[in-house]
PDB file of C-alpha atoms and ligand atoms in Angstrom:
ATOM      1  CA  MET A   1     -14.403  10.510  -6.419  1.00 96.00           C
ATOM      2  CA  LEU A   2     -11.357   8.286  -6.924  1.00 97.00           C
ATOM      3  CA  PHE A   3     -10.067   6.832  -3.658  1.00 98.00           C
ATOM      4  CA  ASP A   4      -6.567   5.440  -3.108  1.00 98.00           C
ATOM      5  CA  LEU A   5      -6.192   4.423   0.509  1.00 98.00           C
ATOM      6  CA  HIS A   6      -2.843   2.614   0.452  1.00 98.00           C
ATOM      7  CA  CYS A   7       0.527   3.950  -0.701  1.00 98.00           C
ATOM      8  CA  HIS A   8       4.072   4.561   0.514  1.00 98.00           C
ATOM      9  CA  SER A   9       6.458   7.511   0.679  1.00 98.00           C
ATOM     10  CA  THR A  10      10.160   7.878   1.455  1.00 98.00           C
ATOM     11  CA  ALA A  11       9.220   7.790   5.137  1.00 98.00           C
ATOM     12  CA  SER A  12       9.156   3.999   4.647  1.00 98.00           C
ATOM     13  CA  ASP A  13       9.936   2.003   1.493  1.00 98.00           C
ATOM     14  CA  GLY A  14       8.365   4.285  -1.116  1.00 98.00           C
ATOM     15  CA  LYS A  15      10.489   6.148  -3.666  1.00 98.00           C
ATOM     16  CA  LEU A  16       8.662   9.485  -3.729  1.00 98.00           C
ATOM     17  CA  ALA A  17       8.839  12.120  -1.025  1.00 98.00           C
ATOM     18  CA  PRO A  18       5.417  12.941   0.479  1.00 98.00           C
ATOM     19  CA  ALA A  19       4.890  16.130  -1.568  1.00 98.00           C
ATOM     20  CA  ALA A  20       5.801  14.376  -4.838  1.00 98.00           C
ATOM     21  CA  LEU A  21       3.532  11.480  -3.919  1.00 98.00           C
ATOM     22  CA  VAL A  22       0.605  13.839  -3.354  1.00 98.00           C
ATOM     23  CA  GLN A  23       1.325  15.622  -6.640  1.00 97.00           C
ATOM     24  CA  ARG A  24       1.435  12.346  -8.545  1.00 98.00           C
ATOM     25  CA  ALA A  25      -1.838  11.252  -6.970  1.00 98.00           C
ATOM     26  CA  ARG A  26      -3.471  14.506  -8.071  1.00 97.00           C
ATOM     27  CA  ASP A  27      -2.080  14.086 -11.585  1.00 97.00           C
ATOM     28  CA  ARG A  28      -3.628  10.633 -11.709  1.00 97.00           C
ATOM     29  CA  GLY A  29      -7.040  12.008 -10.731  1.00 97.00           C
ATOM     30  CA  VAL A  30      -7.066  10.750  -7.147  1.00 98.00           C
ATOM     31  CA  GLY A  31      -9.491  12.788  -5.043  1.00 98.00           C
ATOM     32  CA  ALA A  32      -9.021  11.037  -1.691  1.00 98.00           C
ATOM     33  CA  LEU A  33      -5.629   9.738  -0.634  1.00 98.00           C
ATOM     34  CA  ALA A  34      -4.254   7.939   2.408  1.00 98.00           C
ATOM     35  CA  ILE A  35      -0.476   7.704   2.767  1.00 98.00           C
ATOM     36  CA  THR A  36       0.069   4.452   4.632  1.00 99.00           C
ATOM     37  CA  ASP A  37       3.752   4.103   5.354  1.00 99.00           C
ATOM     38  CA  HIS A  38       4.965   0.994   7.144  1.00 98.00           C
ATOM     39  CA  ASP A  39       4.752   1.746  10.869  1.00 98.00           C
ATOM     40  CA  SER A  40       5.211   5.472  10.322  1.00 98.00           C
ATOM     41  CA  VAL A  41       3.150   8.650  10.017  1.00 98.00           C
ATOM     42  CA  ALA A  42       6.169  10.893   9.427  1.00 98.00           C
ATOM     43  CA  ALA A  43       5.001  11.733   5.878  1.00 98.00           C
ATOM     44  CA  TYR A  44       2.123  13.783   7.250  1.00 98.00           C
ATOM     45  CA  THR A  45       4.383  16.151   9.165  1.00 96.00           C
ATOM     46  CA  GLU A  46       6.250  16.937   5.935  1.00 95.00           C
ATOM     47  CA  LEU A  47       3.169  18.063   3.993  1.00 96.00           C
ATOM     48  CA  SER A  48       2.157  21.687   3.839  1.00 92.00           C
ATOM     49  CA  GLU A  49      -1.410  22.903   3.556  1.00 90.00           C
ATOM     50  CA  THR A  50      -0.678  24.270   0.091  1.00 91.00           C
ATOM     51  CA  THR A  51       0.448  20.858  -1.137  1.00 92.00           C
ATOM     52  CA  THR A  52      -2.707  19.128  -0.007  1.00 92.00           C
ATOM     53  CA  ARG A  53      -5.300  21.826  -0.735  1.00 91.00           C
ATOM     54  CA  GLY A  54      -8.324  20.468  -2.588  1.00 89.00           C
ATOM     55  CA  LEU A  55      -7.325  16.879  -1.921  1.00 96.00           C
ATOM     56  CA  ARG A  56      -9.080  14.803   0.692  1.00 98.00           C
ATOM     57  CA  LEU A  57      -6.098  13.541   2.655  1.00 98.00           C
ATOM     58  CA  ILE A  58      -7.018  10.711   4.987  1.00 98.00           C
ATOM     59  CA  PRO A  59      -4.512  10.053   7.792  1.00 98.00           C
ATOM     60  CA  GLY A  60      -3.249   6.480   7.541  1.00 98.00           C
ATOM     61  CA  ILE A  61      -0.579   3.927   8.426  1.00 99.00           C
ATOM     62  CA  GLU A  62       0.273   0.302   7.566  1.00 99.00           C
ATOM     63  CA  LEU A  63       1.137  -1.637  10.705  1.00 98.00           C
ATOM     64  CA  SER A  64       2.883  -5.016  10.612  1.00 98.00           C
ATOM     65  CA  ALA A  65       1.240  -7.505  12.944  1.00 98.00           C
ATOM     66  CA  LEU A  66       1.854 -11.045  14.076  1.00 97.00           C
ATOM     67  CA  TRP A  67      -1.055 -13.463  13.710  1.00 97.00           C
ATOM     68  CA  ARG A  68      -0.636 -17.188  14.413  1.00 96.00           C
ATOM     69  CA  GLY A  69       3.047 -17.081  13.513  1.00 93.00           C
ATOM     70  CA  GLN A  70       2.497 -15.099  10.329  1.00 94.00           C
ATOM     71  CA  THR A  71       3.003 -11.447   9.403  1.00 96.00           C
ATOM     72  CA  ILE A  72      -0.213  -9.653   8.477  1.00 98.00           C
ATOM     73  CA  HIS A  73      -0.352  -6.017   7.403  1.00 98.00           C
ATOM     74  CA  VAL A  74      -3.126  -3.904   8.851  1.00 99.00           C
ATOM     75  CA  VAL A  75      -3.908  -0.526   7.344  1.00 99.00           C
ATOM     76  CA  GLY A  76      -5.236   2.039   9.789  1.00 99.00           C
ATOM     77  CA  LEU A  77      -7.391   4.709   8.143  1.00 99.00           C
ATOM     78  CA  ASN A  78      -8.880   7.953   9.385  1.00 98.00           C
ATOM     79  CA  ILE A  79      -6.647   7.766  12.454  1.00 98.00           C
ATOM     80  CA  GLY A  80      -5.795  10.593  14.807  1.00 98.00           C
ATOM     81  CA  LEU A  81      -2.143  11.176  13.988  1.00 98.00           C
ATOM     82  CA  HIS A  82      -1.343  12.912  17.250  1.00 97.00           C
ATOM     83  CA  THR A  83      -2.827  10.398  19.635  1.00 98.00           C
ATOM     84  CA  GLY A  84      -1.149   8.422  22.391  1.00 98.00           C
ATOM     85  CA  ALA A  85      -2.098   5.178  20.626  1.00 98.00           C
ATOM     86  CA  ILE A  86      -0.384   6.076  17.344  1.00 98.00           C
ATOM     87  CA  GLU A  87       2.631   7.505  19.162  1.00 98.00           C
ATOM     88  CA  GLU A  88       2.983   4.253  21.085  1.00 98.00           C
ATOM     89  CA  ALA A  89       2.453   2.112  17.972  1.00 98.00           C
ATOM     90  CA  VAL A  90       5.017   4.020  15.951  1.00 98.00           C
ATOM     91  CA  SER A  91       7.611   4.064  18.687  1.00 98.00           C
ATOM     92  CA  LEU A  92       7.358   0.344  19.536  1.00 98.00           C
ATOM     93  CA  GLN A  93       7.250  -0.793  15.905  1.00 98.00           C
ATOM     94  CA  ARG A  94      10.129   1.511  15.007  1.00 98.00           C
ATOM     95  CA  ALA A  95      12.269  -0.021  17.744  1.00 97.00           C
ATOM     96  CA  ALA A  96      11.212  -3.462  16.487  1.00 97.00           C
ATOM     97  CA  ARG A  97      12.233  -2.524  12.928  1.00 97.00           C
ATOM     98  CA  GLN A  98      15.609  -1.239  14.096  1.00 97.00           C
ATOM     99  CA  ARG A  99      16.348  -4.414  16.107  1.00 97.00           C
ATOM    100  CA  ARG A 100      15.120  -6.610  13.291  1.00 97.00           C
ATOM    101  CA  ALA A 101      17.212  -4.844  10.661  1.00 97.00           C
ATOM    102  CA  LEU A 102      20.347  -5.274  12.783  1.00 97.00           C
ATOM    103  CA  VAL A 103      19.640  -8.971  13.315  1.00 97.00           C
ATOM    104  CA  ILE A 104      19.180  -9.380   9.555  1.00 98.00           C
ATOM    105  CA  ALA A 105      22.459  -7.516   8.956  1.00 98.00           C
ATOM    106  CA  GLN A 106      24.256  -9.826  11.392  1.00 98.00           C
ATOM    107  CA  ARG A 107      22.816 -12.918   9.736  1.00 97.00           C
ATOM    108  CA  LEU A 108      23.862 -11.671   6.300  1.00 98.00           C
ATOM    109  CA  ALA A 109      27.362 -10.906   7.621  1.00 97.00           C
ATOM    110  CA  ARG A 110      27.674 -14.455   8.938  1.00 97.00           C
ATOM    111  CA  LYS A 111      26.787 -15.658   5.456  1.00 96.00           C
ATOM    112  CA  GLY A 112      29.749 -13.699   4.105  1.00 96.00           C
ATOM    113  CA  LEU A 113      27.715 -10.916   2.494  1.00 96.00           C
ATOM    114  CA  GLY A 114      29.527  -8.055   4.254  1.00 96.00           C
ATOM    115  CA  ASP A 115      28.647  -5.990   7.272  1.00 97.00           C
ATOM    116  CA  LEU A 116      25.591  -3.816   6.648  1.00 98.00           C
ATOM    117  CA  SER A 117      25.156  -2.943  10.337  1.00 98.00           C
ATOM    118  CA  PRO A 118      26.424   0.676  10.230  1.00 98.00           C
ATOM    119  CA  ALA A 119      24.346   1.505   7.134  1.00 98.00           C
ATOM    120  CA  VAL A 120      21.302  -0.194   8.606  1.00 98.00           C
ATOM    121  CA  ALA A 121      21.678   1.620  11.939  1.00 98.00           C
ATOM    122  CA  GLU A 122      21.941   4.963  10.172  1.00 98.00           C
ATOM    123  CA  LEU A 123      18.857   4.311   8.004  1.00 98.00           C
ATOM    124  CA  GLY A 124      16.903   3.041  11.003  1.00 98.00           C
ATOM    125  CA  GLU A 125      17.402   6.391  12.712  1.00 97.00           C
ATOM    126  CA  ARG A 126      15.964   8.314   9.773  1.00 97.00           C
ATOM    127  CA  ILE A 127      13.188   6.199   8.293  1.00 98.00           C
ATOM    128  CA  SER A 128      10.987   3.194   8.943  1.00 98.00           C
ATOM    129  CA  ILE A 129      13.536   0.609   7.844  1.00 98.00           C
ATOM    130  CA  GLY A 130      12.473  -2.628   6.194  1.00 98.00           C
ATOM    131  CA  ARG A 131      13.756  -5.438   4.036  1.00 98.00           C
ATOM    132  CA  PRO A 132      13.508  -3.396   0.791  1.00 98.00           C
ATOM    133  CA  HIS A 133      16.190  -1.047   2.141  1.00 98.00           C
ATOM    134  CA  ILE A 134      18.429  -3.974   3.023  1.00 98.00           C
ATOM    135  CA  ALA A 135      17.798  -5.427  -0.442  1.00 98.00           C
ATOM    136  CA  GLU A 136      18.991  -2.149  -1.976  1.00 98.00           C
ATOM    137  CA  LEU A 137      22.125  -2.156   0.148  1.00 98.00           C
ATOM    138  CA  LEU A 138      22.897  -5.687  -1.068  1.00 98.00           C
ATOM    139  CA  VAL A 139      22.444  -4.559  -4.684  1.00 98.00           C
ATOM    140  CA  GLU A 140      24.653  -1.472  -4.172  1.00 98.00           C
ATOM    141  CA  ARG A 141      27.381  -3.686  -2.782  1.00 97.00           C
ATOM    142  CA  GLY A 142      27.161  -6.178  -5.611  1.00 97.00           C
ATOM    143  CA  GLN A 143      25.828  -8.953  -3.381  1.00 97.00           C
ATOM    144  CA  ALA A 144      22.562  -9.245  -5.333  1.00 98.00           C
ATOM    145  CA  ARG A 145      21.635  -8.534  -8.957  1.00 98.00           C
ATOM    146  CA  SER A 146      18.381  -6.795  -8.093  1.00 98.00           C
ATOM    147  CA  THR A 147      16.113  -6.240  -5.114  1.00 97.00           C
ATOM    148  CA  ASP A 148      14.005  -9.142  -6.382  1.00 97.00           C
ATOM    149  CA  ASP A 149      17.134 -11.296  -6.426  1.00 98.00           C
ATOM    150  CA  ALA A 150      17.965 -10.187  -2.858  1.00 98.00           C
ATOM    151  CA  PHE A 151      14.470 -11.132  -1.688  1.00 98.00           C
ATOM    152  CA  ARG A 152      14.616 -14.443  -3.508  1.00 98.00           C
ATOM    153  CA  LYS A 153      17.965 -15.422  -2.007  1.00 97.00           C
ATOM    154  CA  HIS A 154      18.136 -13.781   1.394  1.00 98.00           C
ATOM    155  CA  LEU A 155      15.115 -11.787   2.518  1.00 98.00           C
ATOM    156  CA  GLY A 156      11.909 -13.376   1.251  1.00 96.00           C
ATOM    157  CA  THR A 157       9.649 -15.886   2.976  1.00 92.00           C
ATOM    158  CA  GLY A 158      11.626 -18.694   4.571  1.00 91.00           C
ATOM    159  CA  ARG A 159      15.024 -17.020   3.967  1.00 96.00           C
ATOM    160  CA  ILE A 160      17.354 -15.895   6.753  1.00 94.00           C
ATOM    161  CA  GLY A 161      16.157 -12.286   6.578  1.00 94.00           C
ATOM    162  CA  ASP A 162      12.525 -13.232   7.066  1.00 93.00           C
ATOM    163  CA  ILE A 163      12.088 -12.264  10.724  1.00 91.00           C
ATOM    164  CA  LYS A 164       8.590 -11.647  11.976  1.00 83.00           C
ATOM    165  CA  ASN A 165       8.543 -12.335  15.697  1.00 79.00           C
ATOM    166  CA  GLU A 166       9.176  -8.676  16.476  1.00 86.00           C
ATOM    167  CA  TRP A 167       5.740  -7.381  15.496  1.00 96.00           C
ATOM    168  CA  ALA A 168       2.911  -6.507  17.855  1.00 97.00           C
ATOM    169  CA  SER A 169      -0.037  -8.913  17.881  1.00 98.00           C
ATOM    170  CA  LEU A 170      -2.992  -8.479  15.548  1.00 98.00           C
ATOM    171  CA  GLN A 171      -5.112  -7.679  18.571  1.00 98.00           C
ATOM    172  CA  GLN A 172      -2.744  -4.953  19.745  1.00 98.00           C
ATOM    173  CA  VAL A 173      -2.453  -3.406  16.294  1.00 98.00           C
ATOM    174  CA  VAL A 174      -6.223  -3.223  15.813  1.00 99.00           C
ATOM    175  CA  ALA A 175      -6.582  -1.793  19.336  1.00 99.00           C
ATOM    176  CA  TRP A 176      -4.085   0.994  18.552  1.00 99.00           C
ATOM    177  CA  ILE A 177      -5.983   1.932  15.399  1.00 99.00           C
ATOM    178  CA  ARG A 178      -9.333   1.954  17.180  1.00 98.00           C
ATOM    179  CA  GLU A 179      -7.980   3.946  20.110  1.00 98.00           C
ATOM    180  CA  ALA A 180      -6.764   6.495  17.579  1.00 98.00           C
ATOM    181  CA  GLY A 181     -10.339   6.737  16.271  1.00 98.00           C
ATOM    182  CA  GLY A 182      -9.549   4.918  13.025  1.00 98.00           C
ATOM    183  CA  SER A 183     -10.763   1.927  11.035  1.00 99.00           C
ATOM    184  CA  ALA A 184      -8.591  -1.199  10.810  1.00 99.00           C
ATOM    185  CA  VAL A 185      -8.319  -2.817   7.369  1.00 99.00           C
ATOM    186  CA  ILE A 186      -6.606  -6.108   6.466  1.00 98.00           C
ATOM    187  CA  ALA A 187      -4.186  -5.063   3.731  1.00 98.00           C
ATOM    188  CA  HIS A 188      -3.913  -7.102   0.503  1.00 98.00           C
ATOM    189  CA  PRO A 189      -5.529 -10.289   1.894  1.00 98.00           C
ATOM    190  CA  GLU A 190      -4.461 -12.259  -1.192  1.00 96.00           C
ATOM    191  CA  LYS A 191      -0.769 -11.668  -0.563  1.00 95.00           C
ATOM    192  CA  TYR A 192      -0.388 -13.978   2.423  1.00 96.00           C
ATOM    193  CA  GLN A 193      -1.092 -17.114   0.408  1.00 94.00           C
ATOM    194  CA  LEU A 194      -3.527 -18.370   2.998  1.00 97.00           C
ATOM    195  CA  THR A 195      -5.860 -21.262   2.319  1.00 97.00           C
ATOM    196  CA  ARG A 196      -9.541 -20.297   2.166  1.00 96.00           C
ATOM    197  CA  THR A 197     -10.040 -21.780   5.634  1.00 97.00           C
ATOM    198  CA  ARG A 198      -7.133 -19.885   7.126  1.00 98.00           C
ATOM    199  CA  LEU A 199      -8.287 -16.639   5.494  1.00 98.00           C
ATOM    200  CA  ARG A 200     -11.673 -17.166   7.119  1.00 98.00           C
ATOM    201  CA  ASP A 201      -9.953 -17.768  10.468  1.00 98.00           C
ATOM    202  CA  LEU A 202      -8.023 -14.528  10.014  1.00 98.00           C
ATOM    203  CA  VAL A 203     -11.184 -12.602   9.182  1.00 98.00           C
ATOM    204  CA  SER A 204     -12.969 -14.144  12.155  1.00 98.00           C
ATOM    205  CA  ASP A 205     -10.150 -13.259  14.602  1.00 98.00           C
ATOM    206  CA  PHE A 206      -9.880  -9.806  13.032  1.00 98.00           C
ATOM    207  CA  ARG A 207     -13.594  -9.131  13.523  1.00 98.00           C
ATOM    208  CA  ALA A 208     -13.443 -10.429  17.077  1.00 98.00           C
ATOM    209  CA  VAL A 209     -10.786  -7.850  17.998  1.00 98.00           C
ATOM    210  CA  GLY A 210     -12.616  -4.976  16.294  1.00 98.00           C
ATOM    211  CA  GLY A 211     -11.418  -4.943  12.681  1.00 98.00           C
ATOM    212  CA  THR A 212     -13.556  -2.965  10.235  1.00 98.00           C
ATOM    213  CA  ALA A 213     -12.706  -3.798   6.621  1.00 98.00           C
ATOM    214  CA  LEU A 214     -10.867  -5.848   4.035  1.00 98.00           C
ATOM    215  CA  GLU A 215      -8.821  -4.306   1.275  1.00 98.00           C
ATOM    216  CA  VAL A 216     -11.009  -5.804  -1.423  1.00 98.00           C
ATOM    217  CA  VAL A 217      -9.115  -4.116  -4.245  1.00 98.00           C
ATOM    218  CA  SER A 218      -5.326  -3.862  -4.166  1.00 97.00           C
ATOM    219  CA  GLY A 219      -2.709  -2.967  -6.805  1.00 89.00           C
ATOM    220  CA  ARG A 220      -1.769  -6.203  -8.514  1.00 81.00           C
ATOM    221  CA  GLN A 221      -4.823  -8.371  -8.072  1.00 87.00           C
ATOM    222  CA  GLN A 222      -7.101 -10.474 -10.270  1.00 91.00           C
ATOM    223  CA  THR A 223     -10.757  -9.442 -10.685  1.00 93.00           C
ATOM    224  CA  GLN A 224     -11.754 -12.889  -9.489  1.00 95.00           C
ATOM    225  CA  GLU A 225      -9.826 -12.376  -6.240  1.00 96.00           C
ATOM    226  CA  SER A 226     -11.566  -9.044  -5.623  1.00 97.00           C
ATOM    227  CA  ARG A 227     -14.939 -10.680  -6.214  1.00 97.00           C
ATOM    228  CA  GLN A 228     -14.184 -13.395  -3.675  1.00 97.00           C
ATOM    229  CA  LEU A 229     -13.057 -10.829  -1.124  1.00 98.00           C
ATOM    230  CA  ALA A 230     -16.217  -8.813  -1.741  1.00 98.00           C
ATOM    231  CA  LYS A 231     -18.218 -11.968  -1.063  1.00 98.00           C
ATOM    232  CA  LEU A 232     -16.306 -12.540   2.156  1.00 98.00           C
ATOM    233  CA  CYS A 233     -17.140  -8.970   3.237  1.00 98.00           C
ATOM    234  CA  ALA A 234     -20.818  -9.544   2.503  1.00 97.00           C
ATOM    235  CA  GLU A 235     -20.800 -12.771   4.516  1.00 97.00           C
ATOM    236  CA  THR A 236     -19.013 -11.306   7.510  1.00 98.00           C
ATOM    237  CA  GLY A 237     -20.333  -7.748   7.590  1.00 97.00           C
ATOM    238  CA  LEU A 238     -16.956  -6.171   6.947  1.00 98.00           C
ATOM    239  CA  ALA A 239     -16.639  -3.002   4.887  1.00 98.00           C
ATOM    240  CA  ALA A 240     -14.363  -2.735   1.841  1.00 98.00           C
ATOM    241  CA  SER A 241     -11.306  -0.602   1.146  1.00 98.00           C
ATOM    242  CA  THR A 242      -9.275   0.060  -1.968  1.00 98.00           C
ATOM    243  CA  GLY A 243      -5.651   1.043  -2.507  1.00 98.00           C
ATOM    244  CA  SER A 244      -2.898   0.752  -5.076  1.00 98.00           C
ATOM    245  CA  ASP A 245      -0.082  -0.082  -2.600  1.00 98.00           C
ATOM    246  CA  PHE A 246       2.004   2.267  -4.736  1.00 98.00           C
ATOM    247  CA  HIS A 247       5.726   2.271  -3.906  1.00 98.00           C
ATOM    248  CA  GLN A 248       7.437   3.681  -6.993  1.00 98.00           C
ATOM    249  CA  PRO A 249       6.671   4.931 -10.515  1.00 97.00           C
ATOM    250  CA  GLU A 250       8.473   1.966 -12.145  1.00 94.00           C
ATOM    251  CA  GLN A 251       5.904  -0.479 -10.800  1.00 94.00           C
ATOM    252  CA  PHE A 252       3.188   0.279 -13.350  1.00 92.00           C
ATOM    253  CA  TRP A 253       0.930  -2.460 -11.983  1.00 92.00           C
ATOM    254  CA  ALA A 254       0.568  -0.578  -8.692  1.00 96.00           C
ATOM    255  CA  GLU A 255       0.194   2.970 -10.003  1.00 97.00           C
ATOM    256  CA  LEU A 256      -1.574   5.520  -7.821  1.00 98.00           C
ATOM    257  CA  GLY A 257      -5.332   5.455  -8.318  1.00 97.00           C
ATOM    258  CA  SER A 258      -5.146   2.851 -11.077  1.00 95.00           C
ATOM    259  CA  GLN A 259      -6.879   0.012  -9.227  1.00 94.00           C
ATOM    260  CA  PRO A 260     -10.227  -1.206 -10.594  1.00 94.00           C
ATOM    261  CA  ALA A 261     -13.448  -0.067  -8.911  1.00 94.00           C
ATOM    262  CA  LEU A 262     -14.795  -1.898  -5.872  1.00 97.00           C
ATOM    263  CA  PRO A 263     -17.101  -4.749  -6.935  1.00 96.00           C
ATOM    264  CA  GLU A 264     -20.859  -4.162  -6.779  1.00 94.00           C
ATOM    265  CA  GLY A 265     -22.437  -4.503  -3.367  1.00 93.00           C
ATOM    266  CA  CYS A 266     -19.392  -3.577  -1.294  1.00 96.00           C
ATOM    267  CA  GLU A 267     -19.820  -1.073   1.484  1.00 98.00           C
ATOM    268  CA  PRO A 268     -16.917   1.369   1.122  1.00 98.00           C
ATOM    269  CA  VAL A 269     -15.104   1.841   4.435  1.00 98.00           C
ATOM    270  CA  TRP A 270     -15.209   5.638   4.034  1.00 98.00           C
ATOM    271  CA  GLU A 271     -18.988   5.612   4.223  1.00 97.00           C
ATOM    272  CA  ARG A 272     -18.615   4.693   7.885  1.00 95.00           C
ATOM    273  CA  TRP A 273     -16.711   7.889   8.696  1.00 96.00           C
TER     274      TRP A 273
HETATM  275  P1  AMP B   1       9.192  -5.441   5.703  1.00 72.49           P
HETATM  276  O1  AMP B   1       8.341  -4.258   6.022  1.00 72.49           O
HETATM  277  O2  AMP B   1      10.590  -5.271   6.106  1.00 72.49           O
HETATM  278  O3  AMP B   1       8.613  -6.733   6.199  1.00 72.49           O
HETATM  279  O4  AMP B   1       9.211  -5.542   4.110  1.00 72.49           O
HETATM  280  C1  AMP B   1       8.009  -5.734   3.424  1.00 72.49           C
HETATM  281  C2  AMP B   1       8.001  -4.919   2.144  1.00 72.49           C
HETATM  282  O5  AMP B   1       8.957  -5.459   1.266  1.00 72.49           O
HETATM  283  C3  AMP B   1       6.684  -4.985   1.409  1.00 72.49           C
HETATM  284  O6  AMP B   1       5.830  -3.955   1.830  1.00 72.49           O
HETATM  285  C4  AMP B   1       7.093  -4.780  -0.015  1.00 72.49           C
HETATM  286  O7  AMP B   1       7.153  -3.409  -0.310  1.00 72.49           O
HETATM  287  C5  AMP B   1       8.493  -5.345  -0.079  1.00 72.49           C
HETATM  288  N1  AMP B   1       8.587  -6.704  -0.653  1.00 72.49           N
HETATM  289  C6  AMP B   1       8.046  -7.821  -0.171  1.00 72.49           C
HETATM  290  N2  AMP B   1       8.377  -8.888  -0.933  1.00 72.49           N
HETATM  291  C7  AMP B   1       9.175  -8.424  -1.910  1.00 72.49           C
HETATM  292  C8  AMP B   1       9.845  -9.016  -3.014  1.00 72.49           C
HETATM  293  N3  AMP B   1       9.793 -10.334  -3.246  1.00 72.49           N
HETATM  294  N4  AMP B   1      10.568  -8.220  -3.817  1.00 72.49           N
HETATM  295  C9  AMP B   1      10.638  -6.896  -3.580  1.00 72.49           C
HETATM  296  N5  AMP B   1      10.023  -6.284  -2.554  1.00 72.49           N
HETATM  297  C10 AMP B   1       9.302  -7.027  -1.720  1.00 72.49           C
HETATM  298 MN1   MN B   2       6.316  -1.922   1.267  1.00 72.49          MN
HETATM  299 MN1   MN B   3       1.797  -4.537   2.897  1.00 72.49          MN
HETATM  300 MN1   MN B   4       1.804  -1.371   1.577  1.00 72.49          MN
END
């Protein structure tokens, strides 16, 4: 069966509504899907039984966490959606996202890029707001040529919109996932541009607080990187997960279910459920 355990809907920064996302996954041959919106599980309440029939839908979330001054994304899989832990996680992280988005809007306004505060406040009420939404607002208002351009100039690493001190700690995030009966997975470990030593430190801290797996295969990733991550799993006893990190149909390199297979020797995280 084809597993895709990482993707986004319109509940966060994805472009497809939950039902369309599920349909696209089916069309691509995905048999087991986890919708992992940023700090939100709202997509699951929108799905009807008819939409998901015949598909193994695995309840999931992608939580932003703070680890040694850096943002790390942790995917929670097989979680109890209606648990106190997930309710607390979602409510605290949502408030953090709303505050953060307003601070970013204020900083952009001070830079002479217009006042996005009302638009940001409105979006923050409806969805799990993040920098991609702010990037789109900048594009709509002619302040950036593209979302990439907006990230490059204002929102990406080291720019004024790069605010991370709002997130819960790695320890807290893993605890929430475990309390909800789920498995914690370090999302796209190659995306943080950590040195090998620092990646090992992350894995070590993650294991110490109860983390379960690494996302060994992720959307846009080199085979060599997956092999190294598989090796790290073998050395540390962590299981392996796989996910496209699909956000929108235009990003062909992160299409639903299109990631390569897990390297030989990995223990798939779903075999622990
Ligand atoms: P946030 O949740 O607000 O920290 O935003 C992170 C999200 O922004 C990621 O999940 C990506 O979907 C998106 N993203 C990160 N970097 C870029 C970039 N350089 N260009 C476009 N989107 C990005
Ligand atoms: Mn995203
Ligand atoms: Mn992520
Ligand atoms: Mn993601």
